[in-house]
Structures are given as structure tokens and as C-alpha cells.
Amino acid sequence: MAVEQQEVSASEPGGTAPGRVAPVRRKAWVVLALLVCLMLVNYADKVVVGLAGVGMKEDLGLDDARFGIIQSSFFWLFAVGSVLGGWLGGRVRARWLLAGIAAVWALSLAPMAAQVGFTTIVACRVLLGLAEGPTTALAMQVAHSWFPAHRRAVPSSIVVAGAGIGPLIAAPVLTWVILAHSWHTAFAVVAVVGAVIAGLWLIGGDSGPEAASAGHGHEVTRGVATPVLPEQVPLRRLFSTGTLIGMALLFFVAYANTSVKVSWLPLYLREGLGYDATTAGNLVALPYLGSAIAVILVGVLSSAMTRRGIGSRVTRGILPGAMVVASGVCTIAFSSLDRGVAQMALLVLGSCLNSAGYGVAFAGLADVVPARQRGTVFGIITGIYSLGGVVAPLVMGKLVDSGESVALGYGDGFMVFGVAMIIGAAAALMLVDPARDAAKLAVKS
């Protein structure tokens, strides 16, 4: 039995027989590319309201507080969707589930192509948030089903990179669409693209051979014995581990910062710093470009550290936690500077550091969670950290409205979130240790 386990862990990916390694490996990368496309559209859907914000506020007569409600409404049922989608992830085939979710995205965006009022916009954003809630968790679950544990850091990071590529492409393209046509047309474009991606996933996407794998005892990977988790662990026990508590906290503060930048950065650049629409659209793309590159580089770095024998506490715990601490410092720094190159450099660097650790952090979660429970647990974690997306846009809207000036209001908001990031990430650094917690779960099972 021990020999069988060594042979299984050596195959690529998972327990695939040697003769089928190459076809399965090719399929894994095809599926990974489709997951990136899903994440691309997922985040383009999020950023479009921020890009269209000035026009929407003018057309509908919205103040910053009411516009903050529109931004926050996206997250009202996000946590419900995350948990529900995670639960369905273990019961509905990934091909049908993700295709259906992407189709709902398109349907929720379609009404925005016509003249709509405040209430309709809020309703559409709530539906979109419900459908998008489980996307990241499900995408990670599917990605991990195609790769063995020691190879998950890079694929996880590539999936997260799709979240940066989406706004990177969407920001300049949709800004041009808005200026050349209208903000309604921008929503129509995103809806059509979402429908196309849903069709492509239906044709080529699905879970991989690792989805049903489970074992007992120890798995041997690169000569190192690592604990193999049981098929199932009570959720209460899982969520009492330092790794899940710390990761939930880390994701919460990081996602609060991400949601503020997705929701408010285009308006901050235009209303707070005075950039014109075209320049703001191009500048918005910079943090996402940097984040897409950084998240992949950090995934490669984490994998290289693992190959050198460095433990998962460092590669999948301390590494992302330290980056969020540094991002908080950058956020505080740029909020206190005037418009200029130095401010934009710190803004971009802070965004890169904030996003770069997402992929390896999810890989750290997978080290602790049995394969068959990943959809549920990832969904719950996503639901927890999405609460940061509910609170953050509202807080920013209130601070902008109450500031002595628009620019000072934005500065106060980013200062608050920078401090929160440092505190939350510092706590996570002390809690996260995937190897320790996996060993405890394996022994008690």
C-alpha cells in the first residue's frame, strides 16, 4: 500500500496512470485557461460600475452615499451565494454549475443596457453578487482537482491572475465604450462576453481526477512524508484550526481593500485627484496589470521554496501574510501623498502586494481541507471575507461625503483600510500553519 501511494503521488496529476499523464496534463491546462477566462469576466463585471460611476451619478442624480449603496449591494447576498455554491460544488458537476453561474451573470447585467432606475440597478447588482459569490471558491476547487498538492501554488496563482487580467482589459476598453457610446453599452458588452465564456466553459470545462481522491496515512512527495487528510473532517474541527481562522481574517482585510479599489478607484482618480476619464481608465489598469504579474511570480516563488524543502507555514502562510502587511503600509503612504508619480507607484505596489498572495493562500487552505470538502469550505471562507466587500464600499462612501473635501475624504478612507490590513494580516501571521494543522487533523481522524 505504501508503494502504491508513492506511485500515485508521483504521477501527473494525481493518480493518473503513466500512459495517460500527457493527455490529462494537457486537459488540466486547457481547463485552467477556461477558469482564467471565467475569473476575467467575473472581475470585469465588478469594475464596470466604478468605470461608469460618474455617468451613472450624473444621470440618476446620485450622491456618494447612494452610489456607495449601489457598490455595496453587490455583496449583500455574496456570502449566501458563496456558501450555497460551495455546497452545490460537492453535488453538481462543475461543468454545469459554473456554466449556469456565468449565464446568470449575463442575465443580471442585461437590464443595465437600457434606461434603469436606482432600485433596478441595486436589484441587478444583488443578483450578480449572488451568482458571483461562489466563483473564486469553485474555480479553486476545480483547479486543485487537476493538480497534486505540491503543484497547486502556481495553478492557484494563475487562476487568481485572471482577476487582475479582467479589469486590466476592461478598464481601457470599457472606458472607450462609455466615452464613445454610453455606460449602458458598456454593460451590454460585458453581458455578451459573459454569455460567450459560459458557452466555452460548457464545451471544455470540468473537474479533474483529483476531485475524488482521498487517502489515509502519509503521502510521499519528493521524498518527504506529509500527512494525508481523511475523506471528511467535521466542519467545527476544521474551522477551529489556526490556519482557517487566520486565512479567513487575512482574506477579509485583503478583500475589503480590493473591493474598495474595484468600487471607488476610478472615481477617486477622477473626482479626488482630477484626472480626465481617459487617463483615469488607463491608470485604473495599472494596479491590475501589476497584480496579475505579481500573483504568478509569487506562485512560482512559493513552488520554488517548497522544492527546496521550506515548509508550508512559510510558503503558504507567512509569505502572503507579510505581503498584506506591506500592502497596508503602502496604502497608508499613498493616501497621505499628493497626486503624482510617487503616489501612483505606491498605489500600484500596494495593490500588487495585496493580491499577490491570494493564490498561495488558497493552496494553504487546500493543505488542510479534505478534497471532498473543499467546495464547501472554500465557499464558507469566501462568504466570510466577502463581508469586507459589504462594509468597505459603504464606509468609503460615508467618509468621502463627510470629508472636508472629496480628496481628503478618499484619503481618510484609504488610511482606515491600510491600518485594518496591517492589524488583520499581523494576526494571521501568528495563526496560519497548514502543516501543523493537517498533521493534527490526520492524527485525530
CSV table of C-alpha atoms in Angstrom, one decimal:
chain,number,residue,atom,x,y,z
A,1,MET,CA,0.0,0.0,0.0
A,2,ALA,CA,2.8,2.4,0.8
A,3,VAL,CA,4.4,1.7,-2.6
A,4,GLU,CA,1.0,2.4,-4.3
A,5,GLN,CA,0.8,5.8,-2.5
A,6,GLN,CA,4.3,6.8,-3.6
A,7,GLU,CA,3.4,5.9,-7.2
A,8,VAL,CA,0.2,7.8,-7.1
A,9,SER,CA,1.8,11.0,-5.7
A,10,ALA,CA,4.5,10.8,-8.4
A,11,SER,CA,2.0,10.7,-11.3
A,12,GLU,CA,1.0,13.9,-13.0
A,13,PRO,CA,-1.6,14.9,-12.0
A,14,GLY,CA,-2.9,12.9,-9.1
A,15,GLY,CA,-3.4,9.2,-9.5
A,16,THR,CA,-3.4,9.1,-13.3
A,17,ALA,CA,-1.8,6.1,-14.9
A,18,PRO,CA,1.6,6.8,-16.6
A,19,GLY,CA,0.2,6.2,-20.1
A,20,ARG,CA,-2.5,8.9,-19.6
A,21,VAL,CA,-0.2,11.5,-18.0
A,22,ALA,CA,0.3,13.7,-21.1
A,23,PRO,CA,-3.4,13.9,-22.2
A,24,VAL,CA,-4.5,14.6,-18.6
A,25,ARG,CA,-1.8,17.2,-18.2
A,26,ARG,CA,-2.9,19.0,-21.5
A,27,LYS,CA,-6.5,18.9,-20.4
A,28,ALA,CA,-5.5,20.4,-17.0
A,29,TRP,CA,-4.0,23.4,-18.7
A,30,VAL,CA,-7.0,23.8,-21.0
A,31,VAL,CA,-9.3,23.8,-18.0
A,32,LEU,CA,-7.0,26.2,-16.2
A,33,ALA,CA,-7.2,28.6,-19.2
A,34,LEU,CA,-11.0,28.5,-19.1
A,35,LEU,CA,-11.0,29.2,-15.4
A,36,VAL,CA,-8.8,32.2,-16.0
A,37,CYS,CA,-11.4,33.4,-18.6
A,38,LEU,CA,-14.2,33.0,-16.0
A,39,MET,CA,-12.3,35.0,-13.5
A,40,LEU,CA,-11.5,37.6,-16.1
A,41,VAL,CA,-15.2,38.2,-16.8
A,42,ASN,CA,-16.0,37.8,-13.1
A,43,TYR,CA,-13.9,40.9,-12.2
A,44,ALA,CA,-14.8,42.8,-15.3
A,45,ASP,CA,-18.4,42.6,-14.1
A,46,LYS,CA,-17.3,44.1,-10.8
A,47,VAL,CA,-15.3,47.0,-12.1
A,48,VAL,CA,-17.8,48.2,-14.8
A,49,VAL,CA,-19.9,50.1,-12.2
A,50,GLY,CA,-16.9,52.0,-11.0
A,51,LEU,CA,-15.9,52.9,-14.6
A,52,ALA,CA,-19.5,54.0,-15.3
A,53,GLY,CA,-19.9,55.7,-11.9
A,54,VAL,CA,-19.5,59.3,-13.0
A,55,GLY,CA,-22.1,59.0,-15.8
A,56,MET,CA,-24.5,57.0,-13.6
A,57,LYS,CA,-24.3,59.5,-10.8
A,58,GLU,CA,-25.0,62.4,-13.2
A,59,ASP,CA,-27.9,60.6,-15.0
A,60,LEU,CA,-29.5,59.3,-11.8
A,61,GLY,CA,-28.7,62.3,-9.5
A,62,LEU,CA,-26.9,60.1,-7.0
A,63,ASP,CA,-24.7,61.4,-4.2
A,64,ASP,CA,-21.6,59.5,-3.0
A,65,ALA,CA,-23.5,57.8,-0.1
A,66,ARG,CA,-26.2,56.4,-2.5
A,67,PHE,CA,-23.6,55.4,-5.0
A,68,GLY,CA,-21.9,53.6,-2.1
A,69,ILE,CA,-25.1,51.6,-1.6
A,70,ILE,CA,-25.1,50.5,-5.3
A,71,GLN,CA,-21.5,49.3,-4.8
A,72,SER,CA,-22.2,47.6,-1.5
A,73,SER,CA,-25.4,45.9,-2.8
A,74,PHE,CA,-23.3,43.6,-5.0
A,75,PHE,CA,-22.1,42.0,-1.7
A,76,TRP,CA,-25.4,41.8,0.1
A,77,LEU,CA,-26.0,38.2,-1.0
A,78,PHE,CA,-22.5,37.4,-2.0
A,79,ALA,CA,-21.9,35.4,1.2
A,80,VAL,CA,-25.1,33.5,0.6
A,81,GLY,CA,-24.0,32.6,-2.9
A,82,SER,CA,-20.6,31.6,-1.7
A,83,VAL,CA,-21.9,29.1,0.9
A,84,LEU,CA,-24.7,27.8,-1.4
A,85,GLY,CA,-22.3,27.5,-4.3
A,86,GLY,CA,-19.7,25.7,-2.2
A,87,TRP,CA,-22.4,23.3,-1.0
A,88,LEU,CA,-23.5,22.7,-4.6
A,89,GLY,CA,-19.9,22.2,-5.7
A,90,GLY,CA,-19.8,18.8,-4.0
A,91,ARG,CA,-23.1,17.8,-5.5
A,92,VAL,CA,-23.4,19.3,-9.0
A,93,ARG,CA,-20.9,18.6,-11.8
A,94,ALA,CA,-18.6,21.6,-12.2
A,95,ARG,CA,-19.3,21.8,-16.0
A,96,TRP,CA,-23.0,22.5,-15.4
A,97,LEU,CA,-22.6,24.6,-12.2
A,98,LEU,CA,-20.0,27.1,-13.5
A,99,ALA,CA,-21.7,27.4,-16.8
A,100,GLY,CA,-25.0,28.2,-15.1
A,101,ILE,CA,-23.4,30.7,-12.8
A,102,ALA,CA,-21.8,32.5,-15.7
A,103,ALA,CA,-25.2,32.6,-17.5
A,104,VAL,CA,-26.8,34.3,-14.5
A,105,TRP,CA,-24.0,36.9,-14.6
A,106,ALA,CA,-25.0,37.8,-18.2
A,107,LEU,CA,-28.7,37.9,-17.3
A,108,SER,CA,-28.2,40.2,-14.4
A,109,LEU,CA,-26.1,42.6,-16.5
A,110,ALA,CA,-28.5,42.7,-19.5
A,111,PRO,CA,-31.2,45.1,-17.9
A,112,MET,CA,-28.4,47.7,-17.4
A,113,ALA,CA,-28.2,48.1,-21.2
A,114,ALA,CA,-31.4,50.1,-21.1
A,115,GLN,CA,-32.6,53.0,-19.1
A,116,VAL,CA,-32.9,51.9,-15.4
A,117,GLY,CA,-33.5,53.5,-12.0
A,118,PHE,CA,-31.8,53.2,-8.7
A,119,THR,CA,-33.9,50.3,-7.5
A,120,THR,CA,-33.4,48.3,-10.6
A,121,ILE,CA,-29.6,48.8,-10.5
A,122,VAL,CA,-29.5,47.7,-6.9
A,123,ALA,CA,-31.6,44.6,-7.7
A,124,CYS,CA,-29.3,43.7,-10.6
A,125,ARG,CA,-26.2,44.1,-8.5
A,126,VAL,CA,-27.6,41.9,-5.8
A,127,LEU,CA,-28.4,39.1,-8.3
A,128,LEU,CA,-24.9,39.5,-9.8
A,129,GLY,CA,-23.3,39.3,-6.4
A,130,LEU,CA,-25.3,36.2,-5.5
A,131,ALA,CA,-24.2,34.5,-8.7
A,132,GLU,CA,-20.6,35.6,-8.5
A,133,GLY,CA,-20.2,34.7,-4.8
A,134,PRO,CA,-19.1,31.1,-5.3
A,135,THR,CA,-16.9,31.7,-8.4
A,136,THR,CA,-13.5,32.0,-6.8
A,137,ALA,CA,-14.1,29.1,-4.4
A,138,LEU,CA,-15.4,26.9,-7.2
A,139,ALA,CA,-12.6,27.9,-9.6
A,140,MET,CA,-10.0,27.0,-6.9
A,141,GLN,CA,-11.8,23.7,-6.2
A,142,VAL,CA,-11.7,22.7,-9.9
A,143,ALA,CA,-8.1,23.9,-10.4
A,144,HIS,CA,-6.9,21.9,-7.4
A,145,SER,CA,-8.8,18.8,-8.8
A,146,TRP,CA,-6.3,18.8,-11.8
A,147,PHE,CA,-3.0,19.1,-9.8
A,148,PRO,CA,-1.5,17.2,-6.9
A,149,ALA,CA,-0.8,19.1,-3.6
A,150,HIS,CA,2.8,20.0,-4.2
A,151,ARG,CA,2.0,21.5,-7.7
A,152,ARG,CA,-1.0,23.7,-6.7
A,153,ALA,CA,0.7,27.0,-5.9
A,154,VAL,CA,1.3,28.1,-9.5
A,155,PRO,CA,-2.1,27.0,-10.9
A,156,SER,CA,-3.9,28.7,-8.0
A,157,SER,CA,-2.0,31.8,-8.7
A,158,ILE,CA,-2.8,31.7,-12.4
A,159,VAL,CA,-6.5,31.5,-11.5
A,160,VAL,CA,-6.2,34.5,-9.3
A,161,ALA,CA,-4.3,36.3,-12.0
A,162,GLY,CA,-7.5,36.2,-14.1
A,163,ALA,CA,-9.0,38.5,-11.5
A,164,GLY,CA,-6.3,41.0,-12.4
A,165,ILE,CA,-6.5,40.5,-16.1
A,166,GLY,CA,-10.2,41.2,-16.2
A,167,PRO,CA,-10.0,44.8,-15.0
A,168,LEU,CA,-6.7,45.3,-16.9
A,169,ILE,CA,-8.6,44.6,-20.1
A,170,ALA,CA,-11.9,46.0,-19.1
A,171,ALA,CA,-10.7,49.4,-17.7
A,172,PRO,CA,-9.4,50.9,-21.0
A,173,VAL,CA,-11.8,49.1,-23.3
A,174,LEU,CA,-15.0,49.9,-21.3
A,175,THR,CA,-13.8,53.5,-20.7
A,176,TRP,CA,-13.6,53.9,-24.5
A,177,VAL,CA,-17.0,52.3,-24.9
A,178,ILE,CA,-18.5,54.6,-22.3
A,179,LEU,CA,-17.0,57.7,-23.9
A,180,ALA,CA,-17.8,56.6,-27.5
A,181,HIS,CA,-21.3,55.4,-26.7
A,182,SER,CA,-22.7,55.2,-23.2
A,183,TRP,CA,-22.4,53.5,-19.9
A,184,HIS,CA,-25.4,51.4,-20.9
A,185,THR,CA,-23.4,50.0,-23.8
A,186,ALA,CA,-20.6,49.0,-21.5
A,187,PHE,CA,-22.9,46.8,-19.5
A,188,ALA,CA,-24.2,45.2,-22.7
A,189,VAL,CA,-20.7,44.4,-23.9
A,190,VAL,CA,-19.8,42.7,-20.6
A,191,ALA,CA,-23.1,40.7,-20.6
A,192,VAL,CA,-22.4,39.4,-24.1
A,193,VAL,CA,-18.8,38.4,-23.2
A,194,GLY,CA,-20.1,36.6,-20.1
A,195,ALA,CA,-22.6,34.6,-22.2
A,196,VAL,CA,-19.8,33.6,-24.6
A,197,ILE,CA,-17.5,32.5,-21.8
A,198,ALA,CA,-20.3,30.4,-20.3
A,199,GLY,CA,-20.7,28.6,-23.6
A,200,LEU,CA,-17.0,27.9,-23.8
A,201,TRP,CA,-16.8,26.5,-20.3
A,202,LEU,CA,-19.8,24.3,-21.1
A,203,ILE,CA,-17.9,22.8,-24.0
A,204,GLY,CA,-14.4,22.4,-22.5
A,205,GLY,CA,-14.6,22.7,-18.7
A,206,ASP,CA,-15.0,20.2,-15.9
A,207,SER,CA,-13.3,18.8,-12.7
A,208,GLY,CA,-10.2,16.6,-12.8
A,209,PRO,CA,-9.0,13.3,-11.4
A,210,GLU,CA,-8.0,14.8,-8.0
A,211,ALA,CA,-11.6,15.7,-7.2
A,212,ALA,CA,-12.4,12.3,-5.8
A,213,SER,CA,-9.0,11.4,-4.4
A,214,ALA,CA,-8.6,10.7,-0.8
A,215,GLY,CA,-6.3,8.7,1.3
A,216,HIS,CA,-5.1,7.8,4.8
A,217,GLY,CA,-1.8,7.6,6.5
A,218,HIS,CA,1.0,9.5,4.7
A,219,GLU,CA,1.7,10.6,1.2
A,220,VAL,CA,5.3,10.7,0.0
A,221,THR,CA,6.1,13.7,-2.2
A,222,ARG,CA,9.7,14.4,-3.3
A,223,GLY,CA,10.9,12.0,-0.5
A,224,VAL,CA,9.1,13.9,2.3
A,225,ALA,CA,6.3,12.2,4.2
A,226,THR,CA,3.3,14.5,4.6
A,227,PRO,CA,0.0,13.7,6.3
A,228,VAL,CA,-2.8,12.7,4.0
A,229,LEU,CA,-6.2,14.0,5.2
A,230,PRO,CA,-9.2,11.8,5.8
A,231,GLU,CA,-12.1,11.8,3.4
A,232,GLN,CA,-14.1,14.1,5.8
A,233,VAL,CA,-13.5,16.2,8.9
A,234,PRO,CA,-16.3,17.8,10.9
A,235,LEU,CA,-16.6,21.5,9.9
A,236,ARG,CA,-16.4,22.5,13.5
A,237,ARG,CA,-13.0,21.0,13.8
A,238,LEU,CA,-11.8,22.4,10.5
A,239,PHE,CA,-12.8,26.0,11.5
A,240,SER,CA,-11.2,25.7,14.9
A,241,THR,CA,-7.8,25.3,13.3
A,242,GLY,CA,-5.4,28.3,13.3
A,243,THR,CA,-5.0,28.1,9.6
A,244,LEU,CA,-8.6,28.5,8.7
A,245,ILE,CA,-9.2,31.2,11.3
A,246,GLY,CA,-6.1,33.1,10.2
A,247,MET,CA,-6.8,32.7,6.5
A,248,ALA,CA,-10.3,34.0,6.9
A,249,LEU,CA,-9.0,37.0,8.7
A,250,LEU,CA,-6.3,37.6,6.1
A,251,PHE,CA,-8.7,37.3,3.2
A,252,PHE,CA,-11.2,39.6,5.0
A,253,VAL,CA,-8.9,42.6,5.3
A,254,ALA,CA,-7.3,42.0,1.9
A,255,TYR,CA,-10.7,41.7,0.2
A,256,ALA,CA,-12.0,44.8,1.9
A,257,ASN,CA,-9.2,46.7,0.3
A,258,THR,CA,-9.7,45.0,-3.1
A,259,SER,CA,-13.4,45.8,-3.1
A,260,VAL,CA,-12.8,49.5,-2.3
A,261,LYS,CA,-10.4,49.8,-5.2
A,262,VAL,CA,-12.7,47.9,-7.6
A,263,SER,CA,-15.7,50.1,-6.5
A,264,TRP,CA,-14.1,53.5,-5.9
A,265,LEU,CA,-10.7,53.7,-7.6
A,266,PRO,CA,-12.0,55.1,-10.9
A,267,LEU,CA,-14.0,57.8,-9.1
A,268,TYR,CA,-11.1,58.5,-6.8
A,269,LEU,CA,-8.8,59.2,-9.8
A,270,ARG,CA,-11.4,61.4,-11.4
A,271,GLU,CA,-13.2,63.2,-8.6
A,272,GLY,CA,-10.5,63.0,-5.9
A,273,LEU,CA,-7.3,63.6,-8.0
A,274,GLY,CA,-8.8,65.3,-11.0
A,275,TYR,CA,-7.7,63.0,-13.9
A,276,ASP,CA,-9.7,63.1,-17.0
A,277,ALA,CA,-11.8,60.0,-18.0
A,278,THR,CA,-9.3,58.5,-20.5
A,279,THR,CA,-6.3,59.0,-18.2
A,280,ALA,CA,-8.2,57.5,-15.3
A,281,GLY,CA,-9.3,54.5,-17.3
A,282,ASN,CA,-5.7,53.8,-18.3
A,283,LEU,CA,-4.4,54.4,-14.7
A,284,VAL,CA,-7.0,52.0,-13.3
A,285,ALA,CA,-5.5,49.3,-15.4
A,286,LEU,CA,-2.0,49.6,-13.8
A,287,PRO,CA,-2.8,48.0,-10.4
A,288,TYR,CA,-4.4,45.1,-12.1
A,289,LEU,CA,-1.5,44.6,-14.5
A,290,GLY,CA,0.9,44.6,-11.6
A,291,SER,CA,-1.3,42.3,-9.6
A,292,ALA,CA,-1.7,39.8,-12.5
A,293,ILE,CA,2.1,39.6,-12.8
A,294,ALA,CA,2.8,39.6,-9.1
A,295,VAL,CA,0.4,36.8,-8.2
A,296,ILE,CA,2.0,34.4,-10.8
A,297,LEU,CA,5.5,35.4,-9.6
A,298,VAL,CA,4.6,34.7,-6.0
A,299,GLY,CA,3.1,31.3,-7.0
A,300,VAL,CA,6.4,30.4,-8.8
A,301,LEU,CA,8.4,31.6,-5.7
A,302,SER,CA,6.2,29.6,-3.4
A,303,SER,CA,6.7,26.5,-5.5
A,304,ALA,CA,10.5,27.0,-5.7
A,305,MET,CA,10.6,27.4,-1.9
A,306,THR,CA,8.6,24.2,-1.5
A,307,ARG,CA,11.0,22.3,-3.8
A,308,ARG,CA,13.9,23.5,-1.5
A,309,GLY,CA,12.2,21.9,1.5
A,310,ILE,CA,10.8,25.1,3.0
A,311,GLY,CA,7.6,24.3,5.0
A,312,SER,CA,4.1,25.4,4.1
A,313,ARG,CA,3.9,27.7,7.2
A,314,VAL,CA,6.4,30.0,5.3
A,315,THR,CA,5.4,29.3,1.7
A,316,ARG,CA,1.7,29.5,2.2
A,317,GLY,CA,1.2,31.4,5.4
A,318,ILE,CA,4.0,33.9,6.3
A,319,LEU,CA,4.6,34.8,2.6
A,320,PRO,CA,1.0,36.0,1.8
A,321,GLY,CA,0.5,37.5,5.3
A,322,ALA,CA,3.7,39.6,5.1
A,323,MET,CA,2.6,40.9,1.7
A,324,VAL,CA,-0.7,42.1,3.0
A,325,VAL,CA,1.1,43.9,5.9
A,326,ALA,CA,3.4,45.6,3.4
A,327,SER,CA,0.3,46.5,1.3
A,328,GLY,CA,-1.3,48.1,4.3
A,329,VAL,CA,1.8,50.3,4.7
A,330,CYS,CA,1.7,51.3,1.1
A,331,THR,CA,-2.0,52.1,1.3
A,332,ILE,CA,-1.4,54.4,4.3
A,333,ALA,CA,1.6,56.0,2.5
A,334,PHE,CA,-0.2,56.8,-0.8
A,335,SER,CA,-3.3,58.2,1.0
A,336,SER,CA,-1.1,60.9,2.5
A,337,LEU,CA,0.6,62.0,-0.7
A,338,ASP,CA,-0.5,64.5,-3.3
A,339,ARG,CA,-1.2,63.5,-6.9
A,340,GLY,CA,1.9,62.4,-8.8
A,341,VAL,CA,4.2,59.6,-9.8
A,342,ALA,CA,5.2,58.6,-6.2
A,343,GLN,CA,1.6,58.3,-5.2
A,344,MET,CA,0.6,56.2,-8.2
A,345,ALA,CA,3.7,54.0,-7.7
A,346,LEU,CA,2.7,53.3,-4.1
A,347,LEU,CA,-0.9,52.7,-5.1
A,348,VAL,CA,0.1,50.1,-7.7
A,349,LEU,CA,2.7,48.5,-5.4
A,350,GLY,CA,0.1,48.2,-2.6
A,351,SER,CA,-2.4,46.6,-5.0
A,352,CYS,CA,0.2,44.1,-6.2
A,353,LEU,CA,1.2,43.1,-2.7
A,354,ASN,CA,-2.4,42.8,-1.6
A,355,SER,CA,-3.4,40.5,-4.5
A,356,ALA,CA,-0.1,38.5,-4.9
A,357,GLY,CA,-0.7,36.1,-2.0
A,358,TYR,CA,-4.2,35.0,-2.8
A,359,GLY,CA,-3.2,32.0,-4.9
A,360,VAL,CA,-0.7,30.5,-2.4
A,361,ALA,CA,-3.1,31.3,0.5
A,362,PHE,CA,-5.8,29.2,-1.2
A,363,ALA,CA,-3.2,26.4,-1.7
A,364,GLY,CA,-2.5,26.6,2.0
A,365,LEU,CA,-6.2,26.1,2.7
A,366,ALA,CA,-6.2,23.1,0.4
A,367,ASP,CA,-3.4,21.6,2.5
A,368,VAL,CA,-5.8,21.5,5.5
A,369,VAL,CA,-9.1,20.7,3.9
A,370,PRO,CA,-10.1,17.2,2.5
A,371,ALA,CA,-10.7,17.2,-1.2
A,372,ARG,CA,-14.4,16.4,-1.0
A,373,GLN,CA,-15.0,19.3,1.4
A,374,ARG,CA,-13.0,22.0,-0.4
A,375,GLY,CA,-16.0,23.3,-2.3
A,376,THR,CA,-18.0,23.8,1.0
A,377,VAL,CA,-15.1,25.2,3.0
A,378,PHE,CA,-13.8,27.5,0.2
A,379,GLY,CA,-17.4,28.7,-0.2
A,380,ILE,CA,-17.7,29.5,3.6
A,381,ILE,CA,-14.3,31.2,3.6
A,382,THR,CA,-15.3,33.3,0.6
A,383,GLY,CA,-18.6,34.1,2.3
A,384,ILE,CA,-16.8,35.3,5.4
A,385,TYR,CA,-14.3,37.5,3.6
A,386,SER,CA,-17.0,38.9,1.2
A,387,LEU,CA,-18.4,40.7,4.3
A,388,GLY,CA,-15.5,43.0,3.8
A,389,GLY,CA,-16.9,43.9,0.4
A,390,VAL,CA,-20.2,44.7,2.0
A,391,VAL,CA,-18.8,47.1,4.6
A,392,ALA,CA,-15.9,48.7,2.8
A,393,PRO,CA,-17.7,50.5,-0.1
A,394,LEU,CA,-20.2,51.9,2.4
A,395,VAL,CA,-17.5,53.1,4.7
A,396,MET,CA,-15.7,54.7,1.9
A,397,GLY,CA,-18.9,56.4,0.6
A,398,LYS,CA,-19.6,57.8,4.1
A,399,LEU,CA,-16.0,59.1,4.6
A,400,VAL,CA,-15.9,60.8,1.2
A,401,ASP,CA,-19.2,62.5,1.9
A,402,SER,CA,-18.1,63.6,5.4
A,403,GLY,CA,-14.6,64.8,4.4
A,404,GLU,CA,-13.6,68.4,4.3
A,405,SER,CA,-13.0,67.9,0.6
A,406,VAL,CA,-13.5,64.9,-1.8
A,407,ALA,CA,-9.8,64.3,-1.9
A,408,LEU,CA,-9.4,64.4,1.9
A,409,GLY,CA,-12.4,62.1,2.3
A,410,TYR,CA,-10.8,59.5,0.0
A,411,GLY,CA,-7.5,59.9,1.9
A,412,ASP,CA,-9.2,59.2,5.2
A,413,GLY,CA,-10.9,56.1,3.8
A,414,PHE,CA,-7.7,54.6,2.4
A,415,MET,CA,-5.9,55.4,5.6
A,416,VAL,CA,-8.5,53.4,7.6
A,417,PHE,CA,-8.3,50.4,5.3
A,418,GLY,CA,-4.5,50.4,5.4
A,419,VAL,CA,-4.5,50.3,9.2
A,420,ALA,CA,-7.0,47.4,9.2
A,421,MET,CA,-4.9,45.4,6.7
A,422,ILE,CA,-1.8,45.7,8.9
A,423,ILE,CA,-3.7,44.6,12.1
A,424,GLY,CA,-5.6,41.7,10.4
A,425,ALA,CA,-2.6,40.4,8.5
A,426,ALA,CA,-0.3,40.5,11.6
A,427,ALA,CA,-2.8,38.4,13.5
A,428,ALA,CA,-3.0,35.9,10.6
A,429,LEU,CA,0.8,35.6,10.6
A,430,MET,CA,0.6,34.2,14.1
A,431,LEU,CA,-2.2,31.7,13.3
A,432,VAL,CA,-1.6,30.1,10.0
A,433,ASP,CA,0.4,26.9,9.9
A,434,PRO,CA,-1.0,24.3,7.3
A,435,ALA,CA,1.5,21.5,8.1
A,436,ARG,CA,0.8,21.7,11.8
A,437,ASP,CA,-3.0,21.7,11.4
A,438,ALA,CA,-3.0,19.0,8.7
A,439,ALA,CA,-1.0,16.7,11.0
A,440,LYS,CA,-3.4,17.3,13.8
A,441,LEU,CA,-6.4,16.5,11.7
A,442,ALA,CA,-4.8,13.4,10.2
A,443,VAL,CA,-3.9,12.0,13.7
A,444,LYS,CA,-7.4,12.7,15.1
A,445,SER,CA,-9.3,11.1,12.2
